[in-house]
Short mmCIF file of C-alpha atoms in Angstrom, two decimals:
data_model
loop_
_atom_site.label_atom_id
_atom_site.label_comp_id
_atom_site.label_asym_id
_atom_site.label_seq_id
_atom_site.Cartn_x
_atom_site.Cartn_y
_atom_site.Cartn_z
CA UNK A 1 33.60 12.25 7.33
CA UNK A 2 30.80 11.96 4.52
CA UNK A 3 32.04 9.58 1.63
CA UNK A 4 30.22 7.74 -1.09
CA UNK A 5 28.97 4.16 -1.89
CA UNK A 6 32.12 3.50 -3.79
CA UNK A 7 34.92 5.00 -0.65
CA UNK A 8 32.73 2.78 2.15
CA UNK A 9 32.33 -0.15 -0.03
CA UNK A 10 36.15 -0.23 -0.14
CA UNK A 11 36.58 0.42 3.42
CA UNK A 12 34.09 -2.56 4.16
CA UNK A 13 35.92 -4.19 2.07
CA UNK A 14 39.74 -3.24 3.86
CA UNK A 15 38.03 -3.23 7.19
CA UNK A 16 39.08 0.42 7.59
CA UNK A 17 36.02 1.60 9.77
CA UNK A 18 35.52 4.48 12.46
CA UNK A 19 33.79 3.94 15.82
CA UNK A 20 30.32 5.03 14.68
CA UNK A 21 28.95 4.50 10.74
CA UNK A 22 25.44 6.74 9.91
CA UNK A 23 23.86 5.40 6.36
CA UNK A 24 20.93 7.11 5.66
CA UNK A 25 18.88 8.83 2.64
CA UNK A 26 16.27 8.47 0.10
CA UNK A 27 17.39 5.41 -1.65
CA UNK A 28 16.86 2.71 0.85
CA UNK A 29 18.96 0.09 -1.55
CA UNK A 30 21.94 1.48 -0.69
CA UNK A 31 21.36 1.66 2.85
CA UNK A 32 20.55 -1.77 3.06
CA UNK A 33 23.57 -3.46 0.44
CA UNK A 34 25.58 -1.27 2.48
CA UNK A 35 24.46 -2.39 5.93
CA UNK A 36 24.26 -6.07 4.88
CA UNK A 37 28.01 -5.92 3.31
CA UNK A 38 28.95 -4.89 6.97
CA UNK A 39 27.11 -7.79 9.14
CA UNK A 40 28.31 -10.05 6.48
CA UNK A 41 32.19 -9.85 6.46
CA UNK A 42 32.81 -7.62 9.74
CA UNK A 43 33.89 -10.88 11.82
CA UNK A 44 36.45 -13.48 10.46
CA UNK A 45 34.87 -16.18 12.45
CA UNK A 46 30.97 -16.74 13.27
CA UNK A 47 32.40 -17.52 17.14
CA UNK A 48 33.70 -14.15 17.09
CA UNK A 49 30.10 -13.09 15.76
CA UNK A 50 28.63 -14.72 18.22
CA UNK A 51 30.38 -13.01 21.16
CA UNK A 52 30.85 -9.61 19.85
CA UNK A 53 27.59 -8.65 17.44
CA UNK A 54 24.64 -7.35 18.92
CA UNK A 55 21.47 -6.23 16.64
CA UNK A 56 19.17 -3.59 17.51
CA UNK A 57 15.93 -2.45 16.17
CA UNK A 58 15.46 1.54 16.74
CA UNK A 59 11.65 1.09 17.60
CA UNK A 60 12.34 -1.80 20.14
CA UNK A 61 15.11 -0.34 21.80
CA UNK A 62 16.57 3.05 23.47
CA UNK A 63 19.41 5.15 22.98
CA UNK A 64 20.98 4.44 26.43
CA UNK A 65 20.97 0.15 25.86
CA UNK A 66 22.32 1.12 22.80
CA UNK A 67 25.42 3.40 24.41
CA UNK A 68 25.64 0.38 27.05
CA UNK A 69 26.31 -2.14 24.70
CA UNK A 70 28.57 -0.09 22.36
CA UNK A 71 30.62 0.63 25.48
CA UNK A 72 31.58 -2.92 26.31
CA UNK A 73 34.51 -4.49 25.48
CA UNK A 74 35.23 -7.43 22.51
CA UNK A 75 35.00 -10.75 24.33
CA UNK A 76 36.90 -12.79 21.30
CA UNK A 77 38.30 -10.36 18.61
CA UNK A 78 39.43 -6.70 18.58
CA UNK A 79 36.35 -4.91 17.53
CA UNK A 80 32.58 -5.03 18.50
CA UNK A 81 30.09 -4.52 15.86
CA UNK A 82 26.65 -3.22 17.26
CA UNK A 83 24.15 -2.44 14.32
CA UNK A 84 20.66 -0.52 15.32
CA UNK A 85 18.62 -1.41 11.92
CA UNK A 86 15.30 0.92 11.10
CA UNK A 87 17.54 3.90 13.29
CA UNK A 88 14.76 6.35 12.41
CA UNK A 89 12.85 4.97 15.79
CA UNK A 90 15.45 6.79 17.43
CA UNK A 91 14.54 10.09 15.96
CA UNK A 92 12.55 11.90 19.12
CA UNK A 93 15.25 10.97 21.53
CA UNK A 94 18.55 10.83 19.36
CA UNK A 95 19.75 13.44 20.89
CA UNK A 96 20.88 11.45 23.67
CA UNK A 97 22.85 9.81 21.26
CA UNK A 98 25.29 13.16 21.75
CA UNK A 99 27.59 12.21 24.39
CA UNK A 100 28.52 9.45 23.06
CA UNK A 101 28.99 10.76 20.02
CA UNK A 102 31.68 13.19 21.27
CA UNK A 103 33.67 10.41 22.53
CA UNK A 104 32.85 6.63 20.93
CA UNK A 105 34.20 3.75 22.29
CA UNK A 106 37.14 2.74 19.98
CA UNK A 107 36.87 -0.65 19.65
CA UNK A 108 33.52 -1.01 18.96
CA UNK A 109 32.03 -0.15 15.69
CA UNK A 110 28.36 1.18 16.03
CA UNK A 111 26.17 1.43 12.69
CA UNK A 112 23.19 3.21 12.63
CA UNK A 113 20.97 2.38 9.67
CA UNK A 114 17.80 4.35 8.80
CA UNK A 115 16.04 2.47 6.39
CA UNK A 116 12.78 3.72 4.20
CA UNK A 117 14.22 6.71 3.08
CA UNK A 118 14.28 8.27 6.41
CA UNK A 119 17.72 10.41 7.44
CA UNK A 120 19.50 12.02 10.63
CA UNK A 121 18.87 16.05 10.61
CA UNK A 122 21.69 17.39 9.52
CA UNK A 123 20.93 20.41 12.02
CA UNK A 124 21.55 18.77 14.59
CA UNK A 125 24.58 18.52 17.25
CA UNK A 126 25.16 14.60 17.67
CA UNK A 127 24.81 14.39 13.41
CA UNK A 128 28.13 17.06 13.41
CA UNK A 129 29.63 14.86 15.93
CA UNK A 130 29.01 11.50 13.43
CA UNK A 131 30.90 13.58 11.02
CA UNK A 132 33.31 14.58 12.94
CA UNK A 133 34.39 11.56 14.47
CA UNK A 134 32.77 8.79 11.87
CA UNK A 135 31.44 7.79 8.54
CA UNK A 136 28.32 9.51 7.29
CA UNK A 137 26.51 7.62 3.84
CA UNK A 138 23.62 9.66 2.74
CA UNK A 139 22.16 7.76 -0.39
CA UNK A 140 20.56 10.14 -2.57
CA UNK A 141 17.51 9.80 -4.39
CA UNK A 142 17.75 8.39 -7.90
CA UNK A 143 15.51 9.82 -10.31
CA UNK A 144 14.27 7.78 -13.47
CA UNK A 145 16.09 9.52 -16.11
CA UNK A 146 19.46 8.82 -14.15
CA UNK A 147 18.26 4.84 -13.13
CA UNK A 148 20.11 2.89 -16.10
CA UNK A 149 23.41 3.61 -15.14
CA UNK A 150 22.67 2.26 -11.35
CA UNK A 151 21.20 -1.22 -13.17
CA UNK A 152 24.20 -1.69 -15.13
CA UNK A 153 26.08 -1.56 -12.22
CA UNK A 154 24.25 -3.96 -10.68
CA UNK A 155 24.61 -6.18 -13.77
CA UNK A 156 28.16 -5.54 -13.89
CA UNK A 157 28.55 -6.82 -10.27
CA UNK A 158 26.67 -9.78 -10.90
CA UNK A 159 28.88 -9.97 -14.39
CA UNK A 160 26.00 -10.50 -16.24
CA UNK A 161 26.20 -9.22 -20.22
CA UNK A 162 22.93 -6.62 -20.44
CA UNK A 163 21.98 -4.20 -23.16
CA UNK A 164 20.51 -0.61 -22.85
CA UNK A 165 17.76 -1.93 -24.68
CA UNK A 166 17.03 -4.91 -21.63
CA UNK A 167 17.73 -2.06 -19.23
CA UNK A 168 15.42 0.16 -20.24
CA UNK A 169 12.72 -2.76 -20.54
CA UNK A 170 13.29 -3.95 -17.35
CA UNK A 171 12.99 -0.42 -15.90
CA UNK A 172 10.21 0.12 -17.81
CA UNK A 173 8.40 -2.97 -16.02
CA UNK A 174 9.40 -3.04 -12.88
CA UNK A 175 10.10 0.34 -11.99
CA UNK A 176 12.58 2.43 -10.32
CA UNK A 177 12.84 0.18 -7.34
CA UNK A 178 16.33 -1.23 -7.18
CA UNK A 179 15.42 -3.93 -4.79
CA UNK A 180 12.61 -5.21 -6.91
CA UNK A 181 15.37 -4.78 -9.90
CA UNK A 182 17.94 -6.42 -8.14
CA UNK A 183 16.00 -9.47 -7.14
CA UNK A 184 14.71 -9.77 -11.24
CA UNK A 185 18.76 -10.02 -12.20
CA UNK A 186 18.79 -12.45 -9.50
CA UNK A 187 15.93 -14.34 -11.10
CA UNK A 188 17.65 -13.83 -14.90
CA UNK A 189 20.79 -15.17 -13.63
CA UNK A 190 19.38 -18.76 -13.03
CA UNK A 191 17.30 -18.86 -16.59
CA UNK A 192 20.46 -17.52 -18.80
CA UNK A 193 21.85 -20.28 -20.94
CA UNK A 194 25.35 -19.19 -20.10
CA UNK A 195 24.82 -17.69 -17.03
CA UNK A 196 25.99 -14.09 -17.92
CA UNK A 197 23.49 -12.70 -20.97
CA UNK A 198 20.45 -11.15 -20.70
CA UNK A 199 18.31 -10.36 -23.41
CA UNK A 200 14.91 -9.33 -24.36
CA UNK A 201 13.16 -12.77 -24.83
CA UNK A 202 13.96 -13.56 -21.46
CA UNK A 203 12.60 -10.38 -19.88
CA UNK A 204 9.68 -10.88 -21.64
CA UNK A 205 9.48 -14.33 -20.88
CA UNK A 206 10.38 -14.51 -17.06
CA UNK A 207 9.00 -10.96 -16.32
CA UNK A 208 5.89 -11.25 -18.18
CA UNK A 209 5.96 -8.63 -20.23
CA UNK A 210 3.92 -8.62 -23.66
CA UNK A 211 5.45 -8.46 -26.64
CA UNK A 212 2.75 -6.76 -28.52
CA UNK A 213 1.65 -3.69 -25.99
CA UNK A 214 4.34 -2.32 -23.92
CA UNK A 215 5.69 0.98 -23.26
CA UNK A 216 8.09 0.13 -26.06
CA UNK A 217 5.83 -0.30 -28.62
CA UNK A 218 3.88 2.53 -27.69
CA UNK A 219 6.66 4.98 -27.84
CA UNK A 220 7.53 3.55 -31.44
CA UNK A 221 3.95 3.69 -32.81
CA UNK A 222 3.79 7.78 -31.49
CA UNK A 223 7.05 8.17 -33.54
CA UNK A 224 5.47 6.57 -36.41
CA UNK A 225 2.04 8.07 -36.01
CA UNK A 226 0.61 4.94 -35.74
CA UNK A 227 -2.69 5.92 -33.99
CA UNK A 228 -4.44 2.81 -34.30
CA UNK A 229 -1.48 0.67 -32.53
CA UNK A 230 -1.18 3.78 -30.26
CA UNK A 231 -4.78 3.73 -28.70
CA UNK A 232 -4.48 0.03 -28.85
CA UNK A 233 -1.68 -0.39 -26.70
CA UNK A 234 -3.03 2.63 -24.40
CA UNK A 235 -6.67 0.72 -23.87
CA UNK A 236 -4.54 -2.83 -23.08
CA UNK A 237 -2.70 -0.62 -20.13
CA UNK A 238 -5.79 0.89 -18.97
CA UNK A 239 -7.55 -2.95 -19.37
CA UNK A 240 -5.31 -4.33 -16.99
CA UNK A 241 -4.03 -2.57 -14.69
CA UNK A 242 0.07 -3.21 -13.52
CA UNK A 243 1.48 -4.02 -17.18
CA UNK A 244 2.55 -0.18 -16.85
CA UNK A 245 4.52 0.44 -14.05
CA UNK A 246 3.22 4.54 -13.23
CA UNK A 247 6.22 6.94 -13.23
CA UNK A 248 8.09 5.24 -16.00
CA UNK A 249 5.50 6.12 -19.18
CA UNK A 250 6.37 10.15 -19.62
CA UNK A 251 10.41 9.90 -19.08
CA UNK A 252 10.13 6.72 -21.87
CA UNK A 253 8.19 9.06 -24.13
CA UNK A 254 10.74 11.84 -23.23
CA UNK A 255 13.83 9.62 -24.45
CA UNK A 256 12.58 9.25 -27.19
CA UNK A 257 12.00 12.63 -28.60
CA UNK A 258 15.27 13.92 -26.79
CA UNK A 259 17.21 11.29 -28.90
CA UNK A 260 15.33 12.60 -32.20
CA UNK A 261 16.20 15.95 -31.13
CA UNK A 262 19.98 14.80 -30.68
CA UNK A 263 19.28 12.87 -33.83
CA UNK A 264 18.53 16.37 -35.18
CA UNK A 265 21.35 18.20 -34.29
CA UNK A 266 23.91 15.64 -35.22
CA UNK A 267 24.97 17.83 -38.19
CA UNK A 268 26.84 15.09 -40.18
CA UNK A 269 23.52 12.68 -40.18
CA UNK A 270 22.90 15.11 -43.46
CA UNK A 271 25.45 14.11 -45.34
CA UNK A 272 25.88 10.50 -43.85
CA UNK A 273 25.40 6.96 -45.84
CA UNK A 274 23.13 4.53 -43.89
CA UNK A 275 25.76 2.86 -42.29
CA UNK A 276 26.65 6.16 -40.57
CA UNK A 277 23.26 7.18 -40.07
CA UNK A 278 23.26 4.21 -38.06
CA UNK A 279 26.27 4.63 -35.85
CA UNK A 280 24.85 7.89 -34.94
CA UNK A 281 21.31 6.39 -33.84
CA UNK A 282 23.38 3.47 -32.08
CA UNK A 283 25.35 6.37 -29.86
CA UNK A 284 22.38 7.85 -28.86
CA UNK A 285 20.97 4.80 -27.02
CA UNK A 286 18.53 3.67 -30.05
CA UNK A 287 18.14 0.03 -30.22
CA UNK A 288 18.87 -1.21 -33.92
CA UNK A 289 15.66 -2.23 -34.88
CA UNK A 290 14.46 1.26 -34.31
CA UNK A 291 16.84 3.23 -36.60
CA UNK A 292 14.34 3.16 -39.30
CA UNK A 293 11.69 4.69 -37.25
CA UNK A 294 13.90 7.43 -36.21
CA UNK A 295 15.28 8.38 -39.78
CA UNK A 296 11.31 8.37 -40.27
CA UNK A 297 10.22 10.34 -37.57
CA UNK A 298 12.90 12.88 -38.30
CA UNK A 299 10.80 14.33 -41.25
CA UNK A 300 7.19 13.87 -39.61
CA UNK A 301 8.60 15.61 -36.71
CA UNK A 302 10.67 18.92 -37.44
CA UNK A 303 12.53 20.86 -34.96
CA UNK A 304 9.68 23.30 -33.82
CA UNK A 305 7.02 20.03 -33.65
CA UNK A 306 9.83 18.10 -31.72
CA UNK A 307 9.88 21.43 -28.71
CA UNK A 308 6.50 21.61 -28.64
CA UNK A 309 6.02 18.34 -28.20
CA UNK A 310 8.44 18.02 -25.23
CA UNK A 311 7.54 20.96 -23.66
CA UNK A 312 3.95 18.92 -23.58
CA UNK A 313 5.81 16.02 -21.77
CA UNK A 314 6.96 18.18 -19.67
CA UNK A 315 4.11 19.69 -18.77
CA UNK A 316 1.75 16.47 -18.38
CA UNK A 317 4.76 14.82 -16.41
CA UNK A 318 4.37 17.25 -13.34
CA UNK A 319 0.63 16.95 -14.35
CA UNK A 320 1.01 12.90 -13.53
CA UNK A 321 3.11 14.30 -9.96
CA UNK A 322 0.17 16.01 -8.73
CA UNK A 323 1.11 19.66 -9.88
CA UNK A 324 -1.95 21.94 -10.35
CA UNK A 325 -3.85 20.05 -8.10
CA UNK A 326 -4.47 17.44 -11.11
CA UNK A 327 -5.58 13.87 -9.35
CA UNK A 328 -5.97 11.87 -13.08
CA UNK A 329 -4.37 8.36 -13.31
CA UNK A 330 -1.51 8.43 -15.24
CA UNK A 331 -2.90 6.15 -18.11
CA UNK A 332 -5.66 9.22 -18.92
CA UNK A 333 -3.22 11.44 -18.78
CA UNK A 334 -1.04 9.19 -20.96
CA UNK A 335 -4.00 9.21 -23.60
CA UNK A 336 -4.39 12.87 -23.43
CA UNK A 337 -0.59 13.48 -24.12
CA UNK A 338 -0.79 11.31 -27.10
CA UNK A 339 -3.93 13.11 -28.77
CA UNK A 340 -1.87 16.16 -28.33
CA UNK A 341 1.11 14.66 -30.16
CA UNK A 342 -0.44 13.27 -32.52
CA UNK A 343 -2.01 17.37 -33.17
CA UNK A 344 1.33 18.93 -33.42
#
């Protein structure tokens, strides 16, 4: 059966397993939270553990000590747990895995984890058999535009009080790596007067981040067609080299002009007062010290300069992906997007 973080979190959770557990797939967090959750609260006691847990590693071992010891029998509890971490070593001969497969030991639970990235074919005959007769987690990549809602939910789990504003700053620093994010919550929790709220003072204090030239700043100054501050900002990024985390720039200077294009549409914003004005800009993700820059930017920018402009994202994202052949660092390319902004 093929279920989703949410069903085998529960089922960890219940201890409602089958004999044989696959996670595999592009995001590696997942894998890993996943895999860890399991080792961790599998065995009621740690003399159980120590009698019925065996870890293998899928480049130090082989498919047939693996069936061996998933074959034997709990010495202290009812179930065996046998996890084979970095299962993508397995890959040339997991095929032997088939047999098995067909017919798994019952009271043993085996857990195959690939980790960076890597996944089972799903061609293959043994991979139908996993899914016929176990749990199959494929953890799907997570592209940047779709991030936030995975870092709130880490938050959320750690009941910590974050804003989209901090999420998109933090994202914006660190990247789209939800290890790397994970560990910075786990670094906020300890410096947060009560514990639970996160704001931007202490992202830019504990994460280093400058107040004065971030991605942040620069998005707000290409709204305002501030080319000075603009340029400014761009030179500090290209002066020092990791205070813009590559892949992150473009889809922050997307959001933007996709909000002022929502912004845009929102018929009633014509006939709003401010206070409305600003409950539209708040529902569209704008942080409130923003919403004058937006009710700005919504004259220098009219509809056809606002399509043009992100077809030009667009275009230069791909550009920063390699498309065309293009091999520019992503902070020249950032430059050159700007100058054509700032020409619409």
């Amino acid at each position: 059966m093929v279920v989703d973080f949410a069903n085998l979190s529960q089922r960890i959770k219940e201890k409602q397993y089958a004999p044989i557990v696959l996670l595999e797939g592009e995001e590696p967090f997942y894998v890993d939270k996943l895999t860890k959750a399991i080792q961790d609260t599998f065995f009621e006691t740690e003399e159980e553990k120590d009698f019925d847990f065996q870890l293998f590693y899928g480049k130090d071992t082989t498919v047939n000590q693996i069936i061996d010891a998933s074959k034997q029998f709990p010495m202290m509890g009812s179930k065996r747990l046998i996890i084979v971490r970095e299962a993508q070593g397995l890959n040339k001969k997991i095929d032997e895995l088939l047999p098995y497969a067909q017919n798994p030991q019952q009271q043993t639970i085996l857990v195959l984890s690939f980790t960076e990235g890597e996944k089972l074919n799903g061609k293959l005959a043994v991979y139908k058999e996993i899914v016929k007769n176990g749990l199959v987690f494929r953890s799907e990549r997570i592209y940047d535009n779709k991030l936030a809602p995975h870092v709130l939910a880490l938050a959320k789990e750690k009941k910590l009080n974050i804003g989209n504003r901090e999420i998109d700053l933090l994202i914006a620093h660190v990247g789209n790596d939800l290890s790397r994010i994970n560990n910075e919550l786990d670094k906020l929790i300890t410096v947060a007067a009560d514990g639970k709220t996160i704001d931007t003072k202490m992202i830019e204090k504990y994460i280093g981040i400058s107040r004065e030239y971030n991605i942040f700043e620069l998005t707000k100054s290409i709204l305002m067609k501030d080319g000075n501050k603009a340029f400014a900002i761009i030179d500090y990024f290209e002066n020092n080299p990791g205070k813009l985390i590559k892949t992150t720039s473009f889809i922050n200077v997307f959001n933007v002009f996709y909000r002022l294009l929502q912004y845009y549409f929102t018929p009633e914003r014509l006939s709003a007062g401010e206070n409305e004005q600003n409950e539209i800009l708040k529902r569209l993700g704008v942080f409130w010290t923003d919403y004058s820059v937006y009710k700005m930017a919504i004259h220098t920018y009219p509809l056809p300069k606002i399509i043009h402009i992100l077809h030009y994202i667009r275009q230069y994202d791909l550009l920063s992906k390699g498309a065309n052949g293009c091999q520019k660092d992503e902070i020249i390319l950032l430059k050159e997007l700007t100058v054509k902004i700032f020409a619409v």
